């Protein structure tokens, strides 16, 4: 009886867990089986591992080969365990010493010719491996740069299953080594490795923390975000968005086509607080799981997601068979979820936002278990005032009937609108200022008074710092996270009196009262007040109720 061991790490959502693999070779009828709650893609590893084993020009065991992945109660999916399965079998055959596999995590997908393919989710796996005090990880070469973002654990990248045997001080016969070196697939892999083209031509992909940067997790972003100064007019709307960014408030903008709603929303990340290192890790882990980290890299810029109005509920919240995959709201974690033309979205899709807006996470249940994903995002909604878009001012250009307008906005249900802190109209711009190189100094000084992202971001950072210091005992980061009990306790009676009058006139619901109070505290932070005064409260109610 021969038993080999290996260790790997699995993911259910962003939650990692250790997988112990054991390969048992018995003298029964030839067979190869994988047990331990594998899905279809993992069961197919039998053919990939067996073919890769032949790529080593080693004889496949003549008896029955059984590989167990424990704990058997946890669902396991995907091809990321191929390399660990191969390592357990090779150790059972004595090609790899068992002692070399101790405190070593092995991950990677195998191709039929023995080459090792990249996998998704390496960053959260590496963070878990470090937490569990593993000494090293053997992973695909193309995932190496991502794994090296985590200090304190050795990461080894390999191209071929032969590299696995070599790194673990295994032994193959000289005849097998000679046949491998003559293998056309192995020769082609070596050529790619020498030319530096093993990353599918992406030679510039290197999200390494060792580059010069202000943060050990930060690299230069691959694309720039526009500046608020590029938006003509809309100074009041910019101010309201500054309030939203300072307090973490959700926003709804209603205005005619061409008024700048989309342009304003796309520039919100430029005025938000930079992500701290913990938030960068959370965002990067999500992108690693989605396979988009090579494109975005590690950045302190908050994410921005803008789904099309035809998006399904599964694409928004996440889904899939077996174990659910993250959706758009998870990819917007710590950033902005922008829903342009919101009334055009399916009502069912819009209703799925109700729970994550309150809790900051989304729980997706499927046949093989429940997956919990973070979803702490800032919702920004944009809409036209009616289907034709021209029901503003005196409405003389509007061609819609009253019933059509009512049906158009009925998709934005009361519970959704009640969760949006700032609801404002974005009027059309009536005048533009043309840039002229011959403007005098007075004109230039007027132009420079317009709100720009740098100034707005500075105000937001300062307001967030005030709020964070105020809530240091509670652990809240911004006013949007403050509880209603705290708000009602520390707001002045005069300011609360205005809230009561709005409540009596049915301008606010009970939930709306708490949200108006949060807005008032944000306005106070931006104004330098220790607590909201009457002016702050009036402004908060007007931002909340569009009056």
Tab-separated table of N, CA and C in Angstrom, residues 255-341:
chain	number	residue	atom	x	y	z
A	255	UNK	N	-32.379	64.517	-14.219
A	255	UNK	CA	-32.216	65.659	-15.117
A	255	UNK	C	-32.380	65.267	-16.554
A	256	UNK	N	-32.530	66.242	-17.435
A	256	UNK	CA	-32.741	65.957	-18.861
A	256	UNK	C	-31.488	65.398	-19.514
A	257	UNK	N	-31.607	64.840	-20.703
A	257	UNK	CA	-30.439	64.309	-21.405
A	257	UNK	C	-29.412	65.415	-21.677
A	258	UNK	N	-28.137	65.084	-21.512
A	258	UNK	CA	-27.076	66.030	-21.813
A	258	UNK	C	-26.757	67.010	-20.718
A	259	UNK	N	-27.354	66.842	-19.538
A	259	UNK	CA	-27.094	67.786	-18.451
A	259	UNK	C	-25.809	67.453	-17.687
A	260	UNK	N	-25.207	66.293	-17.951
A	260	UNK	CA	-23.918	65.955	-17.341
A	260	UNK	C	-23.989	64.928	-16.227
A	261	UNK	N	-25.093	64.187	-16.104
A	261	UNK	CA	-25.254	63.229	-15.009
A	261	UNK	C	-24.195	62.115	-15.078
A	262	UNK	N	-24.048	61.526	-16.251
A	262	UNK	CA	-23.078	60.430	-16.405
A	262	UNK	C	-21.654	60.927	-16.222
A	263	UNK	N	-21.369	62.089	-16.751
A	263	UNK	CA	-20.026	62.663	-16.634
A	263	UNK	C	-19.682	62.947	-15.173
A	264	UNK	N	-20.644	63.452	-14.427
A	264	UNK	CA	-20.425	63.726	-13.007
A	264	UNK	C	-20.207	62.431	-12.229
A	265	UNK	N	-21.047	61.431	-12.508
A	265	UNK	CA	-20.958	60.174	-11.765
A	265	UNK	C	-19.618	59.481	-12.002
A	266	UNK	N	-19.134	59.508	-13.249
A	266	UNK	CA	-17.881	58.821	-13.571
A	266	UNK	C	-16.676	59.458	-12.892
A	267	UNK	N	-16.834	60.686	-12.407
A	267	UNK	CA	-15.723	61.385	-11.751
A	267	UNK	C	-15.815	61.355	-10.227
A	268	UNK	N	-16.806	60.678	-9.688
A	268	UNK	CA	-16.920	60.583	-8.232
A	268	UNK	C	-15.711	59.906	-7.592
A	269	UNK	N	-15.154	58.821	-8.172
A	269	UNK	CA	-13.953	58.234	-7.547
A	269	UNK	C	-12.799	59.216	-7.393
A	270	UNK	N	-12.756	60.258	-8.242
A	270	UNK	CA	-11.652	61.222	-8.158
A	270	UNK	C	-11.756	62.135	-6.942
A	271	UNK	N	-12.938	62.163	-6.288
A	271	UNK	CA	-13.094	63.022	-5.108
A	271	UNK	C	-13.252	62.203	-3.832
A	272	UNK	N	-13.275	60.874	-3.945
A	272	UNK	CA	-13.425	60.023	-2.768
A	272	UNK	C	-12.087	59.848	-2.057
A	273	UNK	N	-12.141	59.440	-0.801
A	273	UNK	CA	-10.917	59.169	-0.045
A	273	UNK	C	-10.151	58.017	-0.689
A	274	UNK	N	-8.819	58.106	-0.744
A	274	UNK	CA	-8.040	56.972	-1.256
A	274	UNK	C	-8.265	55.741	-0.382
A	275	UNK	N	-8.225	54.578	-0.991
A	275	UNK	CA	-8.381	53.336	-0.246
A	275	UNK	C	-7.173	53.123	0.665
A	276	UNK	N	-7.429	52.707	1.897
A	276	UNK	CA	-6.314	52.335	2.758
A	276	UNK	C	-5.821	50.929	2.380
A	277	UNK	N	-4.775	50.456	3.038
A	277	UNK	CA	-4.169	49.183	2.636
A	277	UNK	C	-5.123	48.009	2.807
A	278	UNK	N	-5.925	48.019	3.874
A	278	UNK	CA	-6.886	46.939	4.078
A	278	UNK	C	-7.934	46.936	2.968
A	279	UNK	N	-8.428	48.109	2.597
A	279	UNK	CA	-9.410	48.195	1.514
A	279	UNK	C	-8.789	47.804	0.180
A	280	UNK	N	-7.531	48.191	-0.039
A	280	UNK	CA	-6.845	47.789	-1.269
A	280	UNK	C	-6.758	46.269	-1.374
A	281	UNK	N	-6.456	45.622	-0.244
A	281	UNK	CA	-6.372	44.159	-0.241
A	281	UNK	C	-7.732	43.529	-0.532
A	282	UNK	N	-8.798	44.084	0.060
A	282	UNK	CA	-10.138	43.542	-0.176
A	282	UNK	C	-10.528	43.682	-1.641
A	283	UNK	N	-10.303	44.861	-2.208
A	283	UNK	CA	-10.650	45.095	-3.612
A	283	UNK	C	-9.795	44.210	-4.521
A	284	UNK	N	-8.493	44.115	-4.225
A	284	UNK	CA	-7.597	43.296	-5.044
A	284	UNK	C	-7.964	41.818	-4.953
A	285	UNK	N	-8.398	41.353	-3.776
A	285	UNK	CA	-8.803	39.955	-3.626
A	285	UNK	C	-10.031	39.641	-4.474
A	286	UNK	N	-10.978	40.572	-4.497
A	286	UNK	CA	-12.174	40.396	-5.337
A	286	UNK	C	-11.784	40.351	-6.809
A	287	UNK	N	-10.913	41.261	-7.220
A	287	UNK	CA	-10.476	41.281	-8.620
A	287	UNK	C	-9.659	40.051	-8.967
A	288	UNK	N	-8.894	39.544	-8.006
A	288	UNK	CA	-8.149	38.302	-8.233
A	288	UNK	C	-9.099	37.142	-8.461
A	289	UNK	N	-10.174	37.084	-7.665
A	289	UNK	CA	-11.167	36.026	-7.809
A	289	UNK	C	-11.898	36.130	-9.147
A	290	UNK	N	-12.101	37.357	-9.617
A	290	UNK	CA	-12.782	37.583	-10.900
A	290	UNK	C	-11.832	37.478	-12.090
A	291	UNK	N	-10.521	37.427	-11.826
A	291	UNK	CA	-9.544	37.339	-12.908
A	291	UNK	C	-9.218	38.659	-13.564
A	292	UNK	N	-9.554	39.791	-12.927
A	292	UNK	CA	-9.310	41.105	-13.528
A	292	UNK	C	-8.162	41.860	-12.863
A	293	UNK	N	-7.499	41.260	-11.882
A	293	UNK	CA	-6.405	41.951	-11.207
A	293	UNK	C	-5.248	42.303	-12.141
A	294	UNK	N	-4.892	41.443	-13.123
A	294	UNK	CA	-3.814	41.837	-14.048
A	294	UNK	C	-4.095	43.134	-14.788
A	295	UNK	N	-5.368	43.450	-15.025
A	295	UNK	CA	-5.710	44.687	-15.735
A	295	UNK	C	-5.655	45.892	-14.804
A	296	UNK	N	-6.242	45.766	-13.619
A	296	UNK	CA	-6.327	46.905	-12.708
A	296	UNK	C	-5.083	47.094	-11.859
A	297	UNK	N	-4.397	45.995	-11.518
A	297	UNK	CA	-3.278	46.096	-10.596
A	297	UNK	C	-3.761	46.487	-9.209
A	298	UNK	N	-2.844	46.944	-8.378
A	298	UNK	CA	-3.176	47.394	-7.029
A	298	UNK	C	-3.209	48.912	-7.040
A	299	UNK	N	-4.326	49.477	-6.637
A	299	UNK	CA	-4.491	50.920	-6.712
A	299	UNK	C	-5.273	51.415	-5.503
A	300	UNK	N	-5.044	52.670	-5.131
A	300	UNK	CA	-5.820	53.275	-4.032
A	300	UNK	C	-7.043	54.021	-4.545
A	301	UNK	N	-7.331	53.911	-5.844
A	301	UNK	CA	-8.516	54.558	-6.422
A	301	UNK	C	-9.726	53.653	-6.221
A	302	UNK	N	-10.823	54.165	-5.654
A	302	UNK	CA	-12.015	53.333	-5.438
A	302	UNK	C	-12.550	52.769	-6.750
A	303	UNK	N	-13.077	51.543	-6.729
A	303	UNK	CA	-13.649	50.946	-7.951
A	303	UNK	C	-14.862	51.722	-8.443
A	304	UNK	N	-15.120	51.595	-9.729
A	304	UNK	CA	-16.303	52.218	-10.339
A	304	UNK	C	-16.925	51.196	-11.282
A	305	UNK	N	-18.160	50.814	-11.004
A	305	UNK	CA	-18.874	49.845	-11.827
A	305	UNK	C	-20.152	50.478	-12.357
A	306	UNK	N	-20.384	50.326	-13.658
A	306	UNK	CA	-21.562	50.920	-14.292
A	306	UNK	C	-22.221	49.881	-15.193
A	307	UNK	N	-23.093	49.032	-14.644
A	307	UNK	CA	-23.750	48.000	-15.458
A	307	UNK	C	-24.742	48.601	-16.450
A	308	UNK	N	-24.923	47.903	-17.564
A	308	UNK	CA	-25.933	48.316	-18.552
A	308	UNK	C	-27.325	48.024	-17.986
A	309	UNK	N	-28.315	48.764	-18.454
A	309	UNK	CA	-29.650	48.606	-17.871
A	309	UNK	C	-30.298	47.269	-18.229
A	310	UNK	N	-29.690	46.499	-19.138
A	310	UNK	CA	-30.221	45.164	-19.444
A	310	UNK	C	-29.606	44.088	-18.548
A	311	UNK	N	-28.776	44.468	-17.571
A	311	UNK	CA	-28.120	43.493	-16.703
A	311	UNK	C	-29.152	42.673	-15.925
A	312	UNK	N	-28.852	41.383	-15.753
A	312	UNK	CA	-29.752	40.494	-15.021
A	312	UNK	C	-29.470	40.576	-13.526
A	313	UNK	N	-30.373	40.002	-12.739
A	313	UNK	CA	-30.181	39.984	-11.290
A	313	UNK	C	-28.946	39.171	-10.915
A	314	UNK	N	-28.716	38.048	-11.615
A	314	UNK	CA	-27.558	37.205	-11.312
A	314	UNK	C	-26.250	37.929	-11.601
A	315	UNK	N	-26.198	38.708	-12.693
A	315	UNK	CA	-24.968	39.439	-12.998
A	315	UNK	C	-24.724	40.556	-11.987
A	316	UNK	N	-25.791	41.077	-11.394
A	316	UNK	CA	-25.647	42.185	-10.451
A	316	UNK	C	-25.214	41.693	-9.070
A	317	UNK	N	-25.908	40.686	-8.539
A	317	UNK	CA	-25.605	40.236	-7.177
A	317	UNK	C	-24.638	39.059	-7.153
A	318	UNK	N	-24.460	38.384	-8.284
A	318	UNK	CA	-23.610	37.195	-8.340
A	318	UNK	C	-24.466	35.958	-8.545
A	319	UNK	N	-23.848	34.897	-9.007
A	319	UNK	CA	-24.609	33.681	-9.253
A	319	UNK	C	-23.758	32.600	-9.877
A	320	UNK	N	-24.409	31.630	-10.451
A	320	UNK	CA	-23.722	30.484	-11.035
A	320	UNK	C	-24.157	29.204	-10.353
A	321	UNK	N	-23.859	28.076	-10.970
A	321	UNK	CA	-24.221	26.789	-10.396
A	321	UNK	C	-23.209	26.386	-9.329
A	322	UNK	N	-23.648	25.536	-8.398
A	322	UNK	CA	-22.736	25.081	-7.351
A	322	UNK	C	-22.438	26.194	-6.365
A	323	UNK	N	-21.243	26.762	-6.460
A	323	UNK	CA	-20.823	27.874	-5.604
A	323	UNK	C	-20.935	29.163	-6.412
A	324	UNK	N	-21.642	30.155	-5.865
A	324	UNK	CA	-21.917	31.395	-6.598
A	324	UNK	C	-20.652	32.224	-6.793
A	325	UNK	N	-20.560	32.866	-7.929
A	325	UNK	CA	-19.454	33.768	-8.247
A	325	UNK	C	-19.852	35.204	-7.914
A	326	UNK	N	-18.878	36.088	-7.676
A	326	UNK	CA	-19.209	37.473	-7.325
A	326	UNK	C	-19.844	38.224	-8.487
A	327	UNK	N	-20.741	39.145	-8.138
A	327	UNK	CA	-21.411	39.951	-9.150
A	327	UNK	C	-20.898	41.378	-9.164
A	328	UNK	N	-21.623	42.241	-9.852
A	328	UNK	CA	-21.185	43.622	-10.049
A	328	UNK	C	-21.137	44.378	-8.732
A	329	UNK	N	-22.103	44.137	-7.841
A	329	UNK	CA	-22.112	44.891	-6.586
A	329	UNK	C	-20.917	44.533	-5.709
A	330	UNK	N	-20.420	43.304	-5.825
A	330	UNK	CA	-19.214	42.924	-5.086
A	330	UNK	C	-17.984	43.559	-5.708
A	331	UNK	N	-17.954	43.640	-7.034
A	331	UNK	CA	-16.821	44.292	-7.699
A	331	UNK	C	-16.786	45.792	-7.387
A	332	UNK	N	-17.939	46.353	-6.995
A	332	UNK	CA	-17.994	47.777	-6.626
A	332	UNK	C	-17.701	47.998	-5.148
A	333	UNK	N	-17.326	46.970	-4.421
A	333	UNK	CA	-17.039	47.075	-2.985
A	333	UNK	C	-15.973	48.144	-2.730
A	334	UNK	N	-16.227	49.003	-1.763
A	334	UNK	CA	-15.360	50.138	-1.400
A	334	UNK	C	-15.328	51.216	-2.481
A	335	UNK	N	-16.254	51.147	-3.433
A	335	UNK	CA	-16.267	52.122	-4.515
A	335	UNK	C	-17.680	52.573	-4.856
A	336	UNK	N	-17.926	52.785	-6.144
A	336	UNK	CA	-19.180	53.359	-6.630
A	336	UNK	C	-19.884	52.377	-7.551
A	337	UNK	N	-21.173	52.175	-7.322
A	337	UNK	CA	-22.032	51.452	-8.257
A	337	UNK	C	-22.937	52.481	-8.918
A	338	UNK	N	-22.727	52.708	-10.216
A	338	UNK	CA	-23.487	53.719	-10.949
A	338	UNK	C	-24.503	53.038	-11.847
A	339	UNK	N	-25.768	53.368	-11.648
A	339	UNK	CA	-26.849	52.803	-12.451
A	339	UNK	C	-27.463	53.928	-13.275
A	340	UNK	N	-26.968	54.029	-14.505
A	340	UNK	CA	-27.467	55.055	-15.423
A	340	UNK	C	-28.791	54.593	-16.015
A	341	UNK	N	-29.674	55.541	-16.287
A	341	UNK	CA	-31.021	55.232	-16.786
A	341	UNK	C	-31.687	54.208	-15.868
